[in-house]
Amino acid sequence: MTSDGSLISRSLAGDGEAFVEVVRRHSATVSAYLLRRAGREAAEDLLGEVWVAAFGARSGYDPGVPDARPWLLGIARNVLRRHWRMRPHGEAALGTDEVAPPVDPWPAVDEWIDGAAIVRQALVRLSPGEREVLLLVVWEQLTVADAARALAIPPGTARRRLHQARVTLRSTPEIVALLNDCNECMVREVE
């Protein structure tokens, strides 16, 4: 399989289909990244902005880097930052109000939704730098080095921020209670 770096180089050389292949490969990842951070409506609009920005920035891509995901997620992050700056003051960046539990007859679903709200609220309490590294590593499944590349920070800084985010989350009482509840559920299922 041709690397993303090769495809972007071919795109710069005039191959019209090469960048389309990069878009095909990473569209779901970039879309999911935007969806989790901005909501469905905004994500659809922002996705187009990401691809336009990425196409315009191709000449700055290092063709020696085989995977364009960190680069694309860095561009998506910048597009999101512009989007958030343009939003009315006071709207939550993570959209914590979007996780309101609906009326649902299944207690397990209610518990899951409540757990998601707890996690989102804990994430909002992290510093922006810690939250971004954690979300790139956990949600986007990037390595710490790739998360650092996406955020344009040194890998050591990314490792420190990830460690601090994990320590902070582990010491958050709501998260501790949630994890204890999950552990109890798993023990009951095994018995």
PDB file of C-alpha atoms in Angstrom, residues 101-113:
ATOM      1  CA  PRO A 101     -29.922  11.165  29.160  1.00  0.00           C
ATOM      2  CA  PRO A 102     -33.167  10.574  27.267  1.00  0.00           C
ATOM      3  CA  VAL A 103     -36.104   8.669  28.725  1.00  0.00           C
ATOM      4  CA  ASP A 104     -35.114   5.061  28.215  1.00  0.00           C
ATOM      5  CA  PRO A 105     -36.644   1.848  29.518  1.00  0.00           C
ATOM      6  CA  TRP A 106     -33.298   0.052  29.818  1.00  0.00           C
ATOM      7  CA  PRO A 107     -31.377   0.814  33.007  1.00  0.00           C
ATOM      8  CA  ALA A 108     -28.092  -0.287  31.426  1.00  0.00           C
ATOM      9  CA  VAL A 109     -28.442   2.362  28.741  1.00  0.00           C
ATOM     10  CA  ASP A 110     -29.240   5.001  31.374  1.00  0.00           C
ATOM     11  CA  GLU A 111     -26.147   3.994  33.346  1.00  0.00           C
ATOM     12  CA  TRP A 112     -23.998   4.212  30.226  1.00  0.00           C
ATOM     13  CA  ILE A 113     -25.332   7.682  29.384  1.00  0.00           C
TER      14      ILE A 113
END
